[in-house]
C-alpha angles and dihedrals in degrees: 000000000000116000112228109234114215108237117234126233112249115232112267090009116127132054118331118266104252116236125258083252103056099046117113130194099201136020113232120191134200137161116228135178119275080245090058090046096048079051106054092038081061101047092048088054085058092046091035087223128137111262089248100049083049086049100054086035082056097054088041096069092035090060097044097051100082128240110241133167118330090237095058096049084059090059098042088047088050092053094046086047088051096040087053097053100032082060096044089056100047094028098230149094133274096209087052106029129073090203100049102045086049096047083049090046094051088051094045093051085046091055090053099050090050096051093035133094093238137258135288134208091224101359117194113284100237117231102246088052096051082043090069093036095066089060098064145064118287104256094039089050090043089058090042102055088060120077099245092046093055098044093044091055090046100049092035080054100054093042094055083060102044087057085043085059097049095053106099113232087009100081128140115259146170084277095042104039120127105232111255095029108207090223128017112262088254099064095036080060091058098036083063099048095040095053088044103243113142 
């Protein structure tokens, strides 16, 4: 009777180790439009990413851009609407064309005085707002109590955030975070790379 001899592996044979990347610790399953999925095919060729690492990339941003009011996603929704064809017609960029950013920042001022409740030549200061101004040093709070004021110190603040995310090395962090950010670090990291600053 023959005795069988057990084959040994060769080094290296089998199927290829997966990358750290690509290791995943649970399967997850949906079911999406052929749309979604055309979509998605198509987003994942730009990236040059599997469909499956675009789709989790995908989910990752979207977890990471806040909620908000229903009201203020609308808005949001309506500029990136208006950025999108206002390109499309004058194929540029915003971030790189006068004409075009111009162009974006007419319709968006349209859009809010259409949705708004007006203007005023000296509108009523809100509570909350003359509650803070009380806190702070005459001029400042002065600035801070009009609408433009207001509005100015809150978009150059979070500006300042969103450039301090796209430094490298120099990102915000737990020990070199401005107290009341403006965005959680999260979404300052994405604002940066969305809008292609680093």
């Amino acid at each position: 009777m023959q005795k069988t001899l057990k084959r040994k592996r060769a080094p290296g044979a089998g199927r290829p180790r997966k990358a750290e990347a690509d290791k995943k610790g649970s399967a997850f399953t949906t079911r999406i439009t052929a749309e979604t999925r055309r979509a998605l095919e198509a987003s994942a060729r730009k990236h040059r990413r599997s469909l499956s690492q675009e789709a989790e990339a995908g989910l990752r941003d979207y977890l990471k851009k806040p909620a908000g009011e229903a009201r203020n996603r609308a808005i949001a929704a309506i500029v990136g609407n208006l950025a999108e064809g206002i390109e499309q017609q004058t194929g540029k960029s915003w971030r790189t064309d006068v004409f075009t950013s111009m162009a974006l920042r007419y319709a968006i001022e349209a859009v809010l005085f259409h949705f708004a409740p007006g203007t005023e030549e000296s509108p009523a200061i809100p509570p909350a707002v003359e509650k803070h101004a009380a806190k702070m040093p005459g001029e400042f709070a002065e600035r801070y109590r009009r609408p433009a004021g207001l509005g100015h110190i809150r978009a150059y603040s979070l500006l300042a955030e969103i450039e301090s995310g796209s430094r490298k090395g120099k990102m915000i962090n737990e020990w070199t975070m401005p107290a009341g950010m403006n965005a959680p670090l999260e979404m300052i990291d994405l604002l940066a790379r969305d809008l292609e600053l680093d």
